[in-house]
Amino acid sequence: MSTILEGLYYAESHEYVKVEGDFGYIGITDYAQHELGNVVYVDMPDVDDEVTAGEDFGAVESVKAASDLISPVSGTVVEVNEALNDNPELVNSDPYANWIIKVQLSDPSEVEALMNAEAYKAAIGE
Amino acid sequence: MENKRTCLYDKHMALGALISPFGGFDMPIQYTGIVDEHNAVRQACGIFDVSHMGEVLVTGAESEKFVNCIFTNDIAGAPDGKIFYGMMCHPTGGVVDDLLVYKMEAERFFLVINASNIDKDVAWIMEHAKNFDVTVENQSEKYGEVAVQGPKTEEIVERILGLHCSDLAFYTCKEIECEGETIIISRTGYTGEDGFEIYASHAFTNKVWDKLVESGEVKPCGLGCRDTLRFEVGLPLYGDELTDDITPLEAGLGMFAKLDKDFIGRDALAAQKAEGLKRKIVGIELKDKAIPRHGYEVEADGKVIGVVTTGYNSISTGKSVCMAMLDIEYTKLDTEVAVRIRKKVFPGVVTKKRFYDKNYKK
């Protein structure tokens, strides 16, 4: 059974966004990290890069495969989780505490197109 | 077409394995995780279901002559029980498949081929056998096969399975009468560690699996770590480092192609050697941890100079490394090249294609 947190917004491609004011913290869900297996590298954008809802902004790599990261929202990257450079496995141990990028949201209403916890739970069949 | 299943399929399902298609079979990729399975083989002992591999038996008065005609390595006059690694080549020098040839006795040879190539290989072997006094039999469905690999394997196989194997030298085999059947055990593998491969009936293969797994001393290992293990020690995988269009010389396997004897493809390889290679597989070590993967382009001097054949973040060394087929002028050690990974280009240097030392018992 995957951990799904209330209050977050979820994308079909298994990223979440946690909104705090004008900012969103984007990471991958517990379901996604489990499906990927041992994460060995997280390819992150640079601060000040623009991300667009529905477009890739990096990748999470397990031993076996690279998986694109699709941004659930649009905005400007204000921070990347530097800890993942040295310890990418943090994404496995707690994917919600270990978000990947923090963005300044350009259109906060975009989250309305995403799933809530209940809908995401149904989407992954749990 | 539905994928085939090996005789151990139910064991994999019971263990909760992640199953994926490979070479026409539904195979276990991992059970608990690629990293801990990989480490179990490097440090202790793991068991792999490799029943998908194909087996072809060649018998008859001209069997040695025939096998030597289709096989790049030289088996002439070998002692019984000796095993050879080599390839079957097209007349162009491209590789039909890489395989092991087991010399069981004077007129009996056991060929072990890749699952994905069974149909192609059997047709190839049959076609060329027409002019020889030999019998060719595809025994792939008859045999189950497990590979037991890792530094503790010899002791475990002797104690838990009761099979005497410490007398086997590297790349030799023997037949053992066991529970009313004849099994084959060889000191071979595809991990860079010491270990054995056991060919037997489906029923016996299941017993071997159960005894070893239930002992708690042998970890079930999937094809995921089989690939990371073979990769780290520079062993090729057909489909990545070897194809119908890549020659043994380009793959760096010239030592297994004996140009001083005749075999199909020999003249093409001799000509390629005389002219000099235009491309070759080398290792590349990246400075960053980004992972170069099969099919990614390699660049230098502002142009594409090759392609990655296999790449990983090496579990044993932590470095991001790959094997890649590069234009020959970029294959010298320490040449600076770069791999394009998604939108970025990551710098690296050419290295040997062995990233971790083999730990064979010879």
mmCIF file of N, CA and C in Angstrom, chain A residues 34-38 40-41 43-46 56-59 61-68 85-89, chain B residues 18 29-30 32-36 223-224 227-228 288-293 296 311-313 315 341-344 346:
data_model
loop_
_atom_site.group_PDB
_atom_site.id
_atom_site.type_symbol
_atom_site.label_atom_id
_atom_site.label_comp_id
_atom_site.label_asym_id
_atom_site.label_seq_id
_atom_site.Cartn_x
_atom_site.Cartn_y
_atom_site.Cartn_z
ATOM 1 N N HIS A 34 8.371 3.420 -5.547
ATOM 2 C CA HIS A 34 8.353 1.973 -5.371
ATOM 3 C C HIS A 34 8.444 1.261 -6.730
ATOM 4 N N GLU A 35 7.700 1.791 -7.698
ATOM 5 C CA GLU A 35 7.729 1.199 -9.042
ATOM 6 C C GLU A 35 9.117 1.312 -9.679
ATOM 7 N N LEU A 36 9.797 2.435 -9.411
ATOM 8 C CA LEU A 36 11.116 2.661 -10.001
ATOM 9 C C LEU A 36 12.180 1.754 -9.413
ATOM 10 N N GLY A 37 12.071 1.485 -8.125
ATOM 11 C CA GLY A 37 13.156 0.771 -7.437
ATOM 12 C C GLY A 37 14.258 1.735 -7.039
ATOM 13 N N ASN A 38 15.434 1.191 -6.745
ATOM 14 C CA ASN A 38 16.544 2.000 -6.220
ATOM 15 C C ASN A 38 16.857 3.202 -7.105
ATOM 16 N N VAL A 40 19.113 6.071 -8.310
ATOM 17 C CA VAL A 40 20.560 6.292 -8.253
ATOM 18 C C VAL A 40 20.978 7.659 -8.785
ATOM 19 N N TYR A 41 20.054 8.394 -9.387
ATOM 20 C CA TYR A 41 20.413 9.719 -9.902
ATOM 21 C C TYR A 41 19.133 10.513 -10.154
ATOM 22 N N ASP A 43 18.083 13.928 -12.110
ATOM 23 C CA ASP A 43 18.512 14.973 -13.047
ATOM 24 C C ASP A 43 17.575 16.167 -12.851
ATOM 25 N N MET A 44 18.119 17.255 -12.274
ATOM 26 C CA MET A 44 17.281 18.398 -11.906
ATOM 27 C C MET A 44 17.619 19.617 -12.774
ATOM 28 N N PRO A 45 16.635 20.511 -12.944
ATOM 29 C CA PRO A 45 16.912 21.744 -13.695
ATOM 30 C C PRO A 45 17.747 22.694 -12.837
ATOM 31 N N ASP A 46 18.069 23.842 -13.398
ATOM 32 C CA ASP A 46 18.792 24.861 -12.643
ATOM 33 C C ASP A 46 17.802 25.875 -12.075
ATOM 34 N N ASP A 56 8.456 17.942 -19.542
ATOM 35 C CA ASP A 56 9.461 17.367 -18.646
ATOM 36 C C ASP A 56 10.454 18.418 -18.156
ATOM 37 N N PHE A 57 10.904 18.239 -16.914
ATOM 38 C CA PHE A 57 11.875 19.181 -16.342
ATOM 39 C C PHE A 57 13.106 18.465 -15.814
ATOM 40 N N GLY A 58 13.194 17.162 -16.032
ATOM 41 C CA GLY A 58 14.337 16.393 -15.539
ATOM 42 C C GLY A 58 13.993 14.926 -15.590
ATOM 43 N N ALA A 59 14.710 14.147 -14.804
ATOM 44 C CA ALA A 59 14.461 12.701 -14.818
ATOM 45 C C ALA A 59 14.895 12.088 -13.499
ATOM 46 N N GLU A 61 16.416 8.510 -12.210
ATOM 47 C CA GLU A 61 16.994 7.296 -12.779
ATOM 48 C C GLU A 61 17.109 6.212 -11.717
ATOM 49 N N SER A 62 16.534 5.062 -12.042
ATOM 50 C CA SER A 62 16.770 3.887 -11.210
ATOM 51 C C SER A 62 17.950 3.144 -11.825
ATOM 52 N N VAL A 63 18.336 2.024 -11.229
ATOM 53 C CA VAL A 63 19.437 1.250 -11.796
ATOM 54 C C VAL A 63 19.142 0.927 -13.253
ATOM 55 N N LYS A 64 17.893 0.549 -13.494
ATOM 56 C CA LYS A 64 17.533 -0.052 -14.778
ATOM 57 C C LYS A 64 17.098 0.950 -15.838
ATOM 58 N N ALA A 65 16.490 2.074 -15.406
ATOM 59 C CA ALA A 65 15.873 2.931 -16.429
ATOM 60 C C ALA A 65 15.802 4.386 -15.991
ATOM 61 N N ALA A 66 15.707 5.255 -16.986
ATOM 62 C CA ALA A 66 15.482 6.672 -16.731
ATOM 63 C C ALA A 66 14.003 6.961 -16.916
ATOM 64 N N SER A 67 13.445 7.755 -16.007
ATOM 65 C CA SER A 67 12.027 8.079 -16.070
ATOM 66 C C SER A 67 11.886 9.598 -16.056
ATOM 67 N N ASP A 68 11.275 10.144 -17.100
ATOM 68 C CA ASP A 68 11.137 11.602 -17.179
ATOM 69 C C ASP A 68 10.299 12.139 -16.031
ATOM 70 N N ASN A 85 21.639 15.337 -4.905
ATOM 71 C CA ASN A 85 22.854 15.134 -5.697
ATOM 72 C C ASN A 85 23.741 14.068 -5.078
ATOM 73 N N ASP A 86 23.903 14.143 -3.758
ATOM 74 C CA ASP A 86 24.760 13.164 -3.086
ATOM 75 C C ASP A 86 23.983 11.943 -2.594
ATOM 76 N N ASN A 87 22.701 12.139 -2.318
ATOM 77 C CA ASN A 87 21.911 11.036 -1.761
ATOM 78 C C ASN A 87 20.577 10.871 -2.494
ATOM 79 N N PRO A 88 20.649 10.433 -3.757
ATOM 80 C CA PRO A 88 19.402 10.282 -4.535
ATOM 81 C C PRO A 88 18.434 9.282 -3.914
ATOM 82 N N GLU A 89 18.973 8.352 -3.090
ATOM 83 C CA GLU A 89 18.110 7.334 -2.495
ATOM 84 C C GLU A 89 17.119 7.912 -1.481
ATOM 85 N N LEU B 18 9.307 -9.093 -9.832
ATOM 86 C CA LEU B 18 8.874 -8.225 -10.919
ATOM 87 C C LEU B 18 9.202 -8.965 -12.210
ATOM 88 N N ILE B 29 12.886 -10.004 -13.243
ATOM 89 C CA ILE B 29 13.879 -8.938 -13.336
ATOM 90 C C ILE B 29 14.506 -8.691 -11.970
ATOM 91 N N GLN B 30 13.672 -8.714 -10.941
ATOM 92 C CA GLN B 30 14.203 -8.562 -9.581
ATOM 93 C C GLN B 30 13.190 -9.134 -8.591
ATOM 94 N N THR B 32 13.862 -8.637 -4.566
ATOM 95 C CA THR B 32 13.836 -7.606 -3.518
ATOM 96 C C THR B 32 14.413 -6.293 -4.023
ATOM 97 N N GLY B 33 15.268 -6.332 -5.045
ATOM 98 C CA GLY B 33 15.862 -5.109 -5.576
ATOM 99 C C GLY B 33 17.178 -5.418 -6.258
ATOM 100 N N ILE B 34 17.475 -4.702 -7.324
ATOM 101 C CA ILE B 34 18.682 -4.992 -8.094
ATOM 102 C C ILE B 34 19.945 -4.803 -7.251
ATOM 103 N N VAL B 35 19.951 -3.777 -6.398
ATOM 104 C CA VAL B 35 21.180 -3.454 -5.665
ATOM 105 C C VAL B 35 21.532 -4.550 -4.659
ATOM 106 N N ASP B 36 20.570 -4.995 -3.860
ATOM 107 C CA ASP B 36 20.949 -6.013 -2.863
ATOM 108 C C ASP B 36 21.178 -7.382 -3.512
ATOM 109 N N LEU B 223 17.179 -11.001 -13.624
ATOM 110 C CA LEU B 223 17.980 -10.601 -14.775
ATOM 111 C C LEU B 223 18.490 -9.161 -14.650
ATOM 112 N N GLY B 224 17.836 -8.355 -13.800
ATOM 113 C CA GLY B 224 18.305 -6.981 -13.589
ATOM 114 C C GLY B 224 19.745 -6.956 -13.120
ATOM 115 N N ASP B 227 22.480 -8.354 -15.462
ATOM 116 C CA ASP B 227 23.015 -7.395 -16.427
ATOM 117 C C ASP B 227 24.014 -6.431 -15.787
ATOM 118 N N THR B 228 23.735 -5.948 -14.583
ATOM 119 C CA THR B 228 24.692 -5.024 -13.940
ATOM 120 C C THR B 228 25.995 -5.748 -13.602
ATOM 121 N N ASP B 288 30.199 13.038 -13.953
ATOM 122 C CA ASP B 288 28.968 13.227 -13.194
ATOM 123 C C ASP B 288 28.309 11.879 -12.947
ATOM 124 N N LYS B 289 27.225 11.885 -12.145
ATOM 125 C CA LYS B 289 26.535 10.628 -11.875
ATOM 126 C C LYS B 289 25.399 10.339 -12.851
ATOM 127 N N ALA B 290 25.155 11.234 -13.808
ATOM 128 C CA ALA B 290 24.124 10.971 -14.817
ATOM 129 C C ALA B 290 24.440 9.658 -15.517
ATOM 130 N N ILE B 291 23.416 8.954 -15.934
ATOM 131 C CA ILE B 291 23.638 7.588 -16.401
ATOM 132 C C ILE B 291 23.509 7.472 -17.920
ATOM 133 N N PRO B 292 24.605 7.092 -18.569
ATOM 134 C CA PRO B 292 24.556 6.854 -20.015
ATOM 135 C C PRO B 292 23.863 5.519 -20.266
ATOM 136 N N ARG B 293 22.915 5.498 -21.194
ATOM 137 C CA ARG B 293 22.184 4.250 -21.429
ATOM 138 C C ARG B 293 22.240 3.843 -22.888
ATOM 139 N N TYR B 296 22.242 6.019 -26.383
ATOM 140 C CA TYR B 296 22.592 7.435 -26.260
ATOM 141 C C TYR B 296 23.816 7.745 -27.124
ATOM 142 N N GLY B 311 25.065 0.989 -20.298
ATOM 143 C CA GLY B 311 25.592 1.896 -19.284
ATOM 144 C C GLY B 311 24.806 1.826 -17.992
ATOM 145 N N TYR B 312 25.510 2.064 -16.896
ATOM 146 C CA TYR B 312 24.890 2.069 -15.575
ATOM 147 C C TYR B 312 25.656 3.012 -14.666
ATOM 148 N N ASN B 313 25.018 3.333 -13.549
ATOM 149 C CA ASN B 313 25.775 3.797 -12.411
ATOM 150 C C ASN B 313 26.229 2.517 -11.717
ATOM 151 N N ILE B 315 27.062 -0.391 -9.570
ATOM 152 C CA ILE B 315 26.666 -0.651 -8.184
ATOM 153 C C ILE B 315 27.896 -0.925 -7.325
ATOM 154 N N ILE B 341 22.860 13.035 -22.681
ATOM 155 C CA ILE B 341 21.846 12.416 -21.831
ATOM 156 C C ILE B 341 20.683 13.393 -21.716
ATOM 157 N N ARG B 342 19.586 13.064 -22.359
ATOM 158 C CA ARG B 342 18.451 13.981 -22.487
ATOM 159 C C ARG B 342 18.942 15.304 -23.084
ATOM 160 N N LYS B 343 18.762 16.430 -22.340
ATOM 161 C CA LYS B 343 19.076 17.713 -22.993
ATOM 162 C C LYS B 343 20.523 18.158 -22.772
ATOM 163 N N LYS B 344 21.247 17.456 -21.917
ATOM 164 C CA LYS B 344 22.598 17.916 -21.563
ATOM 165 C C LYS B 344 23.671 16.978 -22.114
ATOM 166 N N PHE B 346 27.306 15.313 -21.047
ATOM 167 C CA PHE B 346 28.114 15.040 -19.856
ATOM 168 C C PHE B 346 29.513 14.571 -20.260
#
